[in-house]
């Protein structure tokens, strides 16, 4: 009996006590801070609640359970769009889609379970030193888990807290420390606020809180980059082709007609951008087939037309989500970071087994070898990304110094009418802030837009309607601090914080040992 109890004990972390239920509600409420809700204080308030619960937790197991249930609430609601892509568009049945979504949500929640374990091990036992926990240690652990989650296993940078505070004083940290720096400022503010409610030292705590926000406001005043040259005139196409029709053979020619007509009507633009996989066919086939004359005209007119296509190797062993310049087919880009559960499956062997068991169609794109390869478009070097890659600012920073502006394309029809398209807009805005480059974004169903270096949307067209966004993208030169140093500054900040926390624990234990002698 003891043996079975020992085996079952780890699973009791799923048994919600009152604190776990509070954590679950807080996690779900944190989603209000992200798009499309954009209630910035929600993230601050829910982190306050999480830190308060962690501070009260008496055991490591309790702290782990609190972290897990916060994650289940946050990712269960915030990434619920995964179910939509699998059930409605991938051919999976409802049971398999729900199971796959739950596994992924659980996987993301495990990061916060580990965060709870770390918090419990680093907590100060002396109540007089709880300021170390709330103002330094817990914010540090939160940002550490965001960094690890966004880096390990190809990275899953969904719902990073920093995205909730765009267009606030705290987004001034983005050009210096990136989105994780904004997350650190939010988490530190949350810890200080809890400390303010639990302590009588109102003046020093209020001063520390004010410093975090005033420093962010001061950083917003720094001009990191400056414009150079004439604006590039872009035409960003939005075909609004429904995902359930896009891959039907009967819809191929009507889809091509939409994009070709939109292109012909906007030939005065310097660069014309089609959305991700706007051409639902292999490029080598359409190049010599239905789009042969169209591509030849683009070459004769020397017009940069960026096509979202599917490319494949000569042996047909691999195929890629790609961008190709119709003007010069040697200018191409293969997508590196693929979307989980639609382009690739993190637990591939498991889903291959499910595909055989339930007769589910199963296939994957291949990863590209080149990341963020710049293209010369409209006379200026442009960095290009496809969909999910816009979430990885540190990787985009590797080549941003060689670019003057950025182009990203997406097909958010996979997640139509869910939270995901709006959440990805926040990623685009954060990358513009971090990297100091304007971004032109073309999508199949929206949101198609142009974002300035201040992270604000300069122009956009309505989602879920066919249309073309014509506008100017200003080339910029120079580098933000983040673009130059990438994750190193925030990693150093975390390292210093960790050494301080460990030093405080060592000092206390050493002092206790000396007293005992």
Short mmCIF file of C-alpha atoms in Angstrom, two decimals:
data_model
loop_
_atom_site.label_atom_id
_atom_site.label_comp_id
_atom_site.label_asym_id
_atom_site.label_seq_id
_atom_site.Cartn_x
_atom_site.Cartn_y
_atom_site.Cartn_z
CA UNK A 1 0.00 0.00 0.00
CA UNK A 2 2.84 2.39 0.86
CA UNK A 3 4.38 1.60 -2.51
CA UNK A 4 1.25 2.63 -4.39
CA UNK A 5 0.88 5.75 -2.27
CA UNK A 6 4.45 6.70 -3.09
CA UNK A 7 3.76 6.27 -6.81
CA UNK A 8 0.51 8.22 -6.64
CA UNK A 9 1.85 11.12 -4.56
CA UNK A 10 3.35 13.17 -7.47
CA UNK A 11 -0.02 13.08 -9.22
CA UNK A 12 -1.74 14.69 -6.25
CA UNK A 13 -0.30 17.96 -7.58
CA UNK A 14 -3.38 17.92 -9.84
CA UNK A 15 -5.72 17.86 -6.83
CA UNK A 16 -6.73 21.49 -6.46
CA UNK A 17 -6.86 22.86 -2.94
CA UNK A 18 -8.11 26.38 -2.29
CA UNK A 19 -4.76 28.02 -3.14
CA UNK A 20 -4.54 26.03 -6.39
CA UNK A 21 -8.04 27.13 -7.42
CA UNK A 22 -7.12 30.75 -6.66
CA UNK A 23 -4.00 30.28 -8.79
CA UNK A 24 -6.05 28.81 -11.65
CA UNK A 25 -8.41 31.80 -11.65
CA UNK A 26 -5.47 34.21 -11.51
CA UNK A 27 -3.78 32.43 -14.42
CA UNK A 28 -6.93 32.62 -16.54
CA UNK A 29 -7.41 36.29 -15.60
CA UNK A 30 -3.84 37.10 -16.69
CA UNK A 31 -4.93 36.48 -20.31
CA UNK A 32 -6.93 39.73 -20.07
CA UNK A 33 -3.60 41.55 -20.21
CA UNK A 34 -2.93 40.25 -23.71
CA UNK A 35 -4.63 41.06 -27.00
CA UNK A 36 -7.42 41.22 -27.92
CA UNK A 37 -8.36 42.45 -24.42
CA UNK A 38 -5.27 44.65 -23.83
CA UNK A 39 -6.03 45.32 -20.17
CA UNK A 40 -2.43 45.91 -19.09
CA UNK A 41 -3.03 46.05 -15.31
CA UNK A 42 -4.42 42.49 -15.44
CA UNK A 43 -0.93 41.00 -15.78
CA UNK A 44 0.39 43.11 -12.92
CA UNK A 45 -2.54 42.20 -10.67
CA UNK A 46 -2.42 38.46 -11.38
CA UNK A 47 1.34 38.29 -10.78
CA UNK A 48 0.72 40.02 -7.47
CA UNK A 49 -1.73 37.25 -6.61
CA UNK A 50 0.70 34.51 -7.69
CA UNK A 51 3.57 35.97 -5.67
CA UNK A 52 1.30 36.33 -2.64
CA UNK A 53 0.31 32.65 -2.89
CA UNK A 54 3.92 31.57 -3.32
CA UNK A 55 4.91 33.63 -0.30
CA UNK A 56 2.26 31.88 1.80
CA UNK A 57 3.11 28.37 0.56
CA UNK A 58 4.60 26.35 3.40
CA UNK A 59 6.01 23.44 1.40
CA UNK A 60 7.70 22.91 -1.94
CA UNK A 61 4.83 20.69 -3.05
CA UNK A 62 2.31 23.44 -2.36
CA UNK A 63 4.38 26.02 -4.26
CA UNK A 64 4.70 23.64 -7.21
CA UNK A 65 0.96 23.01 -7.25
CA UNK A 66 0.25 26.76 -7.21
CA UNK A 67 2.60 27.29 -10.16
CA UNK A 68 1.09 24.40 -12.11
CA UNK A 69 -2.49 25.56 -11.66
CA UNK A 70 -1.62 29.16 -12.53
CA UNK A 71 -0.13 27.81 -15.74
CA UNK A 72 -3.16 25.63 -16.48
CA UNK A 73 -5.38 28.70 -16.21
CA UNK A 74 -3.08 30.97 -18.19
CA UNK A 75 -2.17 28.62 -21.03
CA UNK A 76 -5.45 26.74 -20.98
CA UNK A 77 -7.30 29.91 -21.93
CA UNK A 78 -4.52 31.85 -23.63
CA UNK A 79 -3.46 29.10 -26.06
CA UNK A 80 -6.89 27.56 -26.57
CA UNK A 81 -6.50 28.49 -30.24
CA UNK A 82 -4.42 25.33 -30.71
CA UNK A 83 -7.63 23.31 -30.55
CA UNK A 84 -9.13 25.36 -33.39
CA UNK A 85 -6.23 24.72 -35.77
CA UNK A 86 -6.25 20.98 -35.15
CA UNK A 87 -9.98 20.26 -35.00
CA UNK A 88 -11.31 22.57 -37.70
CA UNK A 89 -8.45 22.54 -40.20
CA UNK A 90 -6.07 19.63 -39.58
CA UNK A 91 -8.55 16.80 -39.92
CA UNK A 92 -8.15 15.56 -36.33
CA UNK A 93 -11.23 14.42 -34.47
CA UNK A 94 -12.45 16.22 -31.38
CA UNK A 95 -10.96 13.73 -28.89
CA UNK A 96 -7.49 13.81 -30.46
CA UNK A 97 -7.59 17.61 -30.76
CA UNK A 98 -8.62 18.07 -27.13
CA UNK A 99 -6.01 15.56 -25.95
CA UNK A 100 -3.22 17.21 -27.96
CA UNK A 101 -4.22 20.66 -26.72
CA UNK A 102 -4.26 19.49 -23.11
CA UNK A 103 -0.84 17.86 -23.44
CA UNK A 104 0.62 21.08 -24.81
CA UNK A 105 -1.03 23.24 -22.13
CA UNK A 106 0.27 20.85 -19.47
CA UNK A 107 3.73 20.98 -20.99
CA UNK A 108 3.79 24.80 -20.81
CA UNK A 109 2.38 24.71 -17.26
CA UNK A 110 5.23 22.50 -16.09
CA UNK A 111 7.55 25.48 -16.43
CA UNK A 112 5.58 27.27 -13.73
CA UNK A 113 5.53 24.09 -11.63
CA UNK A 114 9.34 24.19 -11.74
CA UNK A 115 9.19 27.91 -10.96
CA UNK A 116 7.22 27.10 -7.80
CA UNK A 117 9.84 24.54 -6.79
CA UNK A 118 12.67 27.04 -7.27
CA UNK A 119 10.78 29.73 -5.34
CA UNK A 120 10.24 27.36 -2.41
CA UNK A 121 13.94 26.46 -2.29
CA UNK A 122 15.14 30.07 -2.46
CA UNK A 123 12.64 31.63 -0.05
CA UNK A 124 14.06 33.44 2.95
CA UNK A 125 13.03 31.90 6.26
CA UNK A 126 13.40 35.22 8.07
CA UNK A 127 10.14 37.24 7.74
CA UNK A 128 12.15 40.46 7.95
CA UNK A 129 13.85 39.56 4.66
CA UNK A 130 10.73 38.80 2.65
CA UNK A 131 11.58 41.85 0.53
CA UNK A 132 14.31 39.70 -1.05
CA UNK A 133 11.68 37.17 -2.10
CA UNK A 134 9.12 39.61 -3.46
CA UNK A 135 11.29 42.33 -4.96
CA UNK A 136 14.13 40.20 -6.35
CA UNK A 137 13.75 36.43 -6.20
CA UNK A 138 10.22 35.84 -7.48
CA UNK A 139 10.51 38.32 -10.39
CA UNK A 140 13.85 36.69 -11.23
CA UNK A 141 12.32 33.19 -11.28
CA UNK A 142 9.38 34.38 -13.41
CA UNK A 143 11.68 35.89 -16.04
CA UNK A 144 14.02 32.89 -15.88
CA UNK A 145 11.13 30.57 -16.73
CA UNK A 146 9.99 32.83 -19.58
CA UNK A 147 13.52 32.75 -21.00
CA UNK A 148 13.83 28.97 -20.70
CA UNK A 149 10.35 28.41 -22.13
CA UNK A 150 11.17 30.64 -25.08
CA UNK A 151 14.50 28.91 -25.73
CA UNK A 152 14.36 25.18 -24.94
CA UNK A 153 12.82 22.56 -27.25
CA UNK A 154 12.86 25.09 -30.14
CA UNK A 155 11.17 27.66 -27.89
CA UNK A 156 7.52 28.41 -27.03
CA UNK A 157 7.44 32.17 -26.36
CA UNK A 158 3.67 32.38 -26.01
CA UNK A 159 2.07 34.88 -23.61
CA UNK A 160 5.24 36.59 -22.42
CA UNK A 161 4.25 39.07 -19.73
CA UNK A 162 6.18 41.91 -21.37
CA UNK A 163 3.80 41.97 -24.32
CA UNK A 164 1.00 43.20 -22.07
CA UNK A 165 2.63 46.58 -21.43
CA UNK A 166 3.12 47.94 -24.92
CA UNK A 167 2.57 51.69 -25.11
CA UNK A 168 3.20 52.14 -21.38
CA UNK A 169 6.23 53.53 -19.59
CA UNK A 170 7.56 50.02 -19.09
CA UNK A 171 7.99 49.34 -22.81
CA UNK A 172 11.02 51.62 -22.61
CA UNK A 173 12.91 48.57 -21.36
CA UNK A 174 12.31 46.72 -24.66
CA UNK A 175 15.10 48.35 -26.74
CA UNK A 176 17.55 47.58 -23.90
CA UNK A 177 16.59 44.20 -22.44
CA UNK A 178 13.97 43.00 -24.93
CA UNK A 179 10.55 41.67 -24.02
CA UNK A 180 12.05 39.80 -21.03
CA UNK A 181 13.20 43.14 -19.64
CA UNK A 182 9.63 44.41 -19.75
CA UNK A 183 8.52 41.17 -18.07
CA UNK A 184 11.12 41.77 -15.35
CA UNK A 185 9.83 45.32 -14.78
CA UNK A 186 6.23 44.07 -14.53
CA UNK A 187 7.15 41.21 -12.17
CA UNK A 188 9.28 43.49 -10.01
CA UNK A 189 6.43 45.99 -9.83
CA UNK A 190 4.07 43.19 -8.78
CA UNK A 191 6.45 42.03 -6.05
CA UNK A 192 6.94 45.55 -4.74
CA UNK A 193 3.20 46.12 -4.68
CA UNK A 194 2.63 42.97 -2.60
CA UNK A 195 5.45 44.06 -0.31
CA UNK A 196 3.81 47.47 0.02
CA UNK A 197 0.59 45.83 1.19
CA UNK A 198 2.41 43.59 3.68
CA UNK A 199 4.93 46.08 5.07
CA UNK A 200 4.93 49.39 6.87
CA UNK A 201 7.98 50.61 4.97
CA UNK A 202 5.79 52.48 2.54
CA UNK A 203 8.25 55.24 1.63
CA UNK A 204 11.24 53.14 0.45
CA UNK A 205 9.00 50.58 -1.28
CA UNK A 206 7.03 53.31 -3.05
CA UNK A 207 10.31 54.92 -4.10
CA UNK A 208 11.55 51.61 -5.54
CA UNK A 209 8.25 51.12 -7.39
CA UNK A 210 8.46 54.63 -8.81
CA UNK A 211 12.07 54.08 -9.90
CA UNK A 212 11.11 51.02 -11.96
CA UNK A 213 8.46 52.97 -13.83
CA UNK A 214 10.37 56.26 -14.12
CA UNK A 215 13.42 54.45 -15.48
CA UNK A 216 11.20 52.88 -18.15
CA UNK A 217 9.78 56.30 -18.98
CA UNK A 218 13.30 57.71 -19.22
CA UNK A 219 14.46 54.93 -21.54
CA UNK A 220 11.53 55.74 -23.85
CA UNK A 221 13.09 59.13 -24.49
CA UNK A 222 16.30 57.66 -25.96
CA UNK A 223 16.58 57.72 -29.75
CA UNK A 224 18.25 54.43 -30.64
CA UNK A 225 17.95 54.54 -34.44
CA UNK A 226 17.39 57.19 -37.09
CA UNK A 227 15.71 57.20 -40.53
CA UNK A 228 17.80 57.08 -43.67
CA UNK A 229 16.69 57.35 -47.26
CA UNK A 230 13.28 57.57 -48.86
CA UNK A 231 10.36 55.46 -47.63
CA UNK A 232 9.72 52.19 -49.43
CA UNK A 233 6.22 52.05 -50.92
CA UNK A 234 4.68 48.68 -50.07
CA UNK A 235 1.47 46.95 -51.05
CA UNK A 236 0.49 44.27 -48.53
CA UNK A 237 -2.07 41.83 -49.91
CA UNK A 238 -4.85 40.26 -47.83
CA UNK A 239 -6.80 37.71 -49.85
CA UNK A 240 -9.05 36.47 -47.02
CA UNK A 241 -9.12 32.91 -48.40
CA UNK A 242 -10.92 30.63 -45.89
CA UNK A 243 -8.63 27.92 -44.54
CA UNK A 244 -11.15 25.17 -45.20
CA UNK A 245 -11.20 26.16 -48.90
CA UNK A 246 -7.59 27.15 -49.41
CA UNK A 247 -6.26 23.66 -50.12
CA UNK A 248 -9.13 22.48 -52.30
CA UNK A 249 -8.14 21.93 -55.94
CA UNK A 250 -11.34 23.63 -57.05
CA UNK A 251 -10.36 26.81 -55.17
CA UNK A 252 -6.79 27.06 -56.46
CA UNK A 253 -7.47 29.16 -59.57
CA UNK A 254 -9.98 31.49 -57.82
CA UNK A 255 -7.40 32.09 -55.08
CA UNK A 256 -4.67 32.85 -57.60
CA UNK A 257 -7.00 35.20 -59.44
CA UNK A 258 -7.57 37.19 -56.21
CA UNK A 259 -3.86 37.71 -55.58
CA UNK A 260 -2.88 38.30 -59.19
CA UNK A 261 -5.60 40.96 -59.57
CA UNK A 262 -4.58 42.63 -56.29
CA UNK A 263 -0.99 42.66 -57.57
CA UNK A 264 -1.86 44.15 -60.96
CA UNK A 265 -3.83 46.95 -59.30
CA UNK A 266 -0.85 47.94 -57.16
CA UNK A 267 2.10 47.77 -59.53
CA UNK A 268 3.11 51.31 -58.57
CA UNK A 269 4.39 49.98 -55.21
CA UNK A 270 8.11 49.32 -54.75
CA UNK A 271 7.42 46.01 -53.03
CA UNK A 272 4.31 43.83 -53.21
CA UNK A 273 3.93 41.18 -50.51
CA UNK A 274 1.71 38.10 -50.67
CA UNK A 275 0.79 36.36 -47.39
CA UNK A 276 2.28 33.14 -46.04
CA UNK A 277 1.54 30.15 -48.35
CA UNK A 278 -0.72 32.35 -50.46
CA UNK A 279 0.14 29.88 -53.23
CA UNK A 280 -1.02 26.48 -51.91
CA UNK A 281 1.22 24.56 -54.30
CA UNK A 282 4.88 23.78 -54.94
CA UNK A 283 6.76 26.72 -56.37
CA UNK A 284 8.60 24.66 -58.99
CA UNK A 285 5.22 23.63 -60.45
CA UNK A 286 3.56 27.05 -60.55
CA UNK A 287 6.78 28.65 -61.78
CA UNK A 288 6.51 26.59 -64.96
CA UNK A 289 2.74 26.39 -64.94
CA UNK A 290 -0.12 28.66 -63.97
CA UNK A 291 2.08 31.59 -62.80
CA UNK A 292 4.71 31.31 -65.53
CA UNK A 293 3.68 34.47 -67.39
CA UNK A 294 3.05 36.36 -64.14
CA UNK A 295 6.57 35.59 -62.89
CA UNK A 296 8.08 36.43 -66.27
CA UNK A 297 6.32 39.82 -66.22
CA UNK A 298 7.68 40.52 -62.72
CA UNK A 299 11.18 39.78 -63.99
CA UNK A 300 10.77 41.95 -67.10
CA UNK A 301 9.38 44.84 -65.06
CA UNK A 302 12.02 44.28 -62.34
CA UNK A 303 9.27 44.39 -59.75
CA UNK A 304 9.88 42.93 -56.28
CA UNK A 305 6.92 40.66 -55.55
CA UNK A 306 7.38 38.52 -52.47
CA UNK A 307 5.40 35.28 -52.79
CA UNK A 308 4.36 33.01 -49.95
CA UNK A 309 4.81 29.50 -51.35
CA UNK A 310 5.68 25.89 -50.59
CA UNK A 311 9.16 24.93 -51.82
CA UNK A 312 10.67 21.46 -52.02
CA UNK A 313 14.01 19.85 -52.65
CA UNK A 314 14.83 18.32 -56.02
CA UNK A 315 14.45 14.82 -54.61
CA UNK A 316 11.04 15.76 -53.14
CA UNK A 317 12.15 14.46 -49.73
CA UNK A 318 11.63 17.75 -47.89
CA UNK A 319 9.30 20.69 -48.33
CA UNK A 320 9.39 24.13 -46.80
CA UNK A 321 7.22 27.07 -45.90
CA UNK A 322 8.99 29.69 -48.00
CA UNK A 323 9.15 33.21 -49.38
CA UNK A 324 10.39 33.71 -52.94
CA UNK A 325 10.96 36.96 -54.85
CA UNK A 326 9.21 36.57 -58.21
CA UNK A 327 11.73 39.02 -59.64
CA UNK A 328 14.60 36.65 -58.84
CA UNK A 329 13.85 33.07 -57.77
CA UNK A 330 17.34 32.90 -56.22
CA UNK A 331 16.11 35.29 -53.53
CA UNK A 332 14.27 32.95 -51.20
CA UNK A 333 13.78 32.29 -47.51
CA UNK A 334 12.88 29.01 -45.80
CA UNK A 335 11.01 29.21 -42.52
CA UNK A 336 13.06 27.99 -39.56
CA UNK A 337 10.70 28.09 -36.57
CA UNK A 338 7.60 26.08 -37.35
CA UNK A 339 4.21 26.40 -35.65
CA UNK A 340 3.52 23.60 -33.15
CA UNK A 341 0.59 21.32 -34.01
CA UNK A 342 0.04 22.73 -37.50
CA UNK A 343 3.43 22.70 -39.28
CA UNK A 344 5.24 20.32 -36.98
CA UNK A 345 4.41 18.26 -33.91
CA UNK A 346 6.58 18.59 -30.77
CA UNK A 347 5.79 14.99 -29.82
CA UNK A 348 5.99 13.66 -33.37
CA UNK A 349 6.18 9.93 -32.60
CA UNK A 350 3.13 10.16 -30.35
CA UNK A 351 1.07 11.92 -33.02
CA UNK A 352 2.25 9.59 -35.74
CA UNK A 353 0.90 6.74 -33.63
CA UNK A 354 -2.38 8.65 -33.18
CA UNK A 355 -2.59 9.24 -36.92
CA UNK A 356 -2.47 5.50 -37.53
CA UNK A 357 -4.86 4.70 -34.70
CA UNK A 358 -7.53 7.25 -35.65
CA UNK A 359 -6.79 7.51 -39.40
CA UNK A 360 -5.72 11.16 -39.09
CA UNK A 361 -3.75 12.83 -41.91
CA UNK A 362 -0.25 13.57 -40.60
CA UNK A 363 2.53 15.55 -42.26
CA UNK A 364 5.14 18.13 -41.34
CA UNK A 365 7.14 20.94 -42.92
CA UNK A 366 10.93 20.80 -42.75
CA UNK A 367 13.01 23.43 -40.99
CA UNK A 368 14.99 25.84 -43.12
CA UNK A 369 18.75 26.04 -42.74
CA UNK A 370 18.95 29.81 -43.05
CA UNK A 371 17.49 32.09 -40.36
CA UNK A 372 16.45 35.64 -41.19
CA UNK A 373 18.33 35.85 -44.49
CA UNK A 374 17.94 39.47 -45.67
CA UNK A 375 16.63 40.26 -49.15
CA UNK A 376 17.07 43.39 -51.26
CA UNK A 377 13.52 44.62 -51.73
CA UNK A 378 12.56 48.05 -53.00
CA UNK A 379 16.22 49.03 -53.17
CA UNK A 380 16.76 48.42 -49.44
CA UNK A 381 17.87 45.37 -47.47
CA UNK A 382 14.87 43.88 -45.70
CA UNK A 383 14.78 41.22 -43.01
CA UNK A 384 12.05 38.63 -43.59
CA UNK A 385 10.25 36.24 -41.28
CA UNK A 386 7.28 33.94 -41.59
CA UNK A 387 4.51 33.80 -38.97
CA UNK A 388 5.76 32.18 -35.73
CA UNK A 389 9.32 33.45 -36.22
CA UNK A 390 8.26 36.98 -35.32
CA UNK A 391 8.15 35.80 -31.69
CA UNK A 392 11.94 35.26 -31.57
CA UNK A 393 13.48 38.69 -31.21
CA UNK A 394 16.94 37.44 -30.24
CA UNK A 395 17.22 35.47 -33.47
CA UNK A 396 15.98 38.35 -35.60
CA UNK A 397 18.56 40.56 -33.89
CA UNK A 398 21.39 38.46 -35.39
CA UNK A 399 20.98 40.08 -38.81
CA UNK A 400 19.02 43.27 -38.09
CA UNK A 401 22.13 45.44 -38.43
CA UNK A 402 22.26 44.40 -42.11
CA UNK A 403 18.65 45.43 -42.71
CA UNK A 404 16.80 48.72 -43.01
CA UNK A 405 13.26 47.46 -42.45
CA UNK A 406 11.44 44.18 -41.81
CA UNK A 407 8.74 42.19 -43.58
CA UNK A 408 6.75 39.43 -41.96
CA UNK A 409 3.96 37.33 -43.44
CA UNK A 410 1.42 35.04 -41.84
CA UNK A 411 -1.64 32.91 -42.49
CA UNK A 412 -3.67 33.34 -39.33
CA UNK A 413 -6.66 31.67 -40.98
CA UNK A 414 -5.48 28.58 -39.09
CA UNK A 415 -6.61 30.40 -35.94
CA UNK A 416 -9.38 32.59 -37.35
CA UNK A 417 -11.62 34.29 -34.78
CA UNK A 418 -9.48 33.12 -31.84
CA UNK A 419 -7.06 35.03 -29.60
CA UNK A 420 -3.98 34.02 -31.63
CA UNK A 421 -4.06 36.61 -34.47
CA UNK A 422 -4.32 39.50 -32.01
CA UNK A 423 -1.63 37.99 -29.78
CA UNK A 424 0.74 37.82 -32.75
CA UNK A 425 0.15 41.52 -33.42
CA UNK A 426 1.68 42.19 -29.99
CA UNK A 427 4.71 40.14 -31.03
CA UNK A 428 5.11 42.32 -34.13
CA UNK A 429 4.86 45.51 -32.09
CA UNK A 430 7.40 44.24 -29.55
CA UNK A 431 9.89 43.27 -32.29
CA UNK A 432 9.67 46.77 -33.78
CA UNK A 433 10.49 48.23 -30.37
CA UNK A 434 13.29 45.78 -29.62
CA UNK A 435 15.01 45.97 -33.00
CA UNK A 436 14.42 49.58 -34.04
CA UNK A 437 12.99 48.72 -37.45
CA UNK A 438 9.61 49.38 -39.02
CA UNK A 439 7.71 46.21 -39.88
CA UNK A 440 5.35 45.55 -42.78
CA UNK A 441 3.04 42.60 -42.15
CA UNK A 442 0.93 40.83 -44.77
CA UNK A 443 -1.56 38.15 -43.74
CA UNK A 444 -4.26 36.13 -45.43
CA UNK A 445 -7.10 37.10 -43.09
CA UNK A 446 -5.56 39.87 -40.97
CA UNK A 447 -4.16 41.63 -39.20
CA UNK A 448 -2.29 43.26 -42.12
CA UNK A 449 -0.43 46.36 -40.91
CA UNK A 450 2.64 48.58 -40.79
CA UNK A 451 4.25 49.10 -37.36
CA UNK A 452 6.61 51.96 -36.50
CA UNK A 453 9.83 51.80 -34.48
CA UNK A 454 7.89 53.06 -31.46
CA UNK A 455 5.81 49.86 -31.52
CA UNK A 456 2.66 51.68 -32.57
CA UNK A 457 0.55 50.67 -35.58
CA UNK A 458 0.96 53.24 -38.37
CA UNK A 459 -1.60 51.76 -40.75
CA UNK A 460 -3.83 48.68 -41.01
CA UNK A 461 -6.85 47.29 -42.85
CA UNK A 462 -9.83 45.42 -41.36
CA UNK A 463 -9.38 41.75 -40.57
CA UNK A 464 -11.38 39.01 -42.31
CA UNK A 465 -11.93 41.11 -45.43
CA UNK A 466 -10.09 41.01 -48.76
CA UNK A 467 -8.04 44.14 -49.32
CA UNK A 468 -4.64 45.74 -49.90
CA UNK A 469 -2.76 47.94 -47.48
CA UNK A 470 -0.68 50.53 -49.33
CA UNK A 471 1.72 52.55 -47.28
CA UNK A 472 5.26 53.77 -46.70
CA UNK A 473 7.86 51.88 -44.68
CA UNK A 474 10.71 54.10 -43.54
CA UNK A 475 14.21 52.53 -43.64
CA UNK A 476 16.23 52.99 -40.44
CA UNK A 477 19.90 52.63 -39.54
CA UNK A 478 21.59 52.13 -36.19
CA UNK A 479 21.11 49.52 -33.51
CA UNK A 480 19.18 49.38 -30.27
CA UNK A 481 21.03 48.09 -27.23
CA UNK A 482 19.04 44.85 -27.50
CA UNK A 483 19.78 44.44 -31.21
CA UNK A 484 23.51 44.71 -30.46
CA UNK A 485 23.72 42.58 -27.32
CA UNK A 486 20.59 40.42 -27.66
CA UNK A 487 19.84 38.39 -24.51
CA UNK A 488 23.17 39.04 -22.79
CA UNK A 489 22.02 42.08 -20.72
CA UNK A 490 18.94 40.33 -19.30
CA UNK A 491 20.99 37.19 -18.67
CA UNK A 492 23.54 39.24 -16.75
CA UNK A 493 20.73 40.88 -14.80
CA UNK A 494 19.32 37.47 -13.89
CA UNK A 495 22.78 36.26 -12.95
CA UNK A 496 23.39 39.20 -10.62
CA UNK A 497 19.96 38.73 -9.06
CA UNK A 498 20.56 35.03 -8.50
CA UNK A 499 23.93 35.68 -6.89
CA UNK A 500 22.33 38.24 -4.56
CA UNK A 501 19.58 35.81 -3.52
CA UNK A 502 22.03 32.96 -2.96
CA UNK A 503 24.39 35.32 -1.16
CA UNK A 504 21.61 36.39 1.19
CA UNK A 505 20.86 32.76 2.03
CA UNK A 506 24.54 31.94 2.51
CA UNK A 507 25.02 34.96 4.78
CA UNK A 508 22.08 33.94 6.94
CA UNK A 509 23.18 30.30 7.24
CA UNK A 510 26.76 31.38 7.99
CA UNK A 511 25.55 33.82 10.64
CA UNK A 512 23.43 31.07 12.23
CA UNK A 513 26.42 28.70 12.27
CA UNK A 514 28.63 31.32 13.93
CA UNK A 515 25.96 31.99 16.57
CA UNK A 516 25.70 28.27 17.30
CA UNK A 517 29.46 28.07 17.91
#
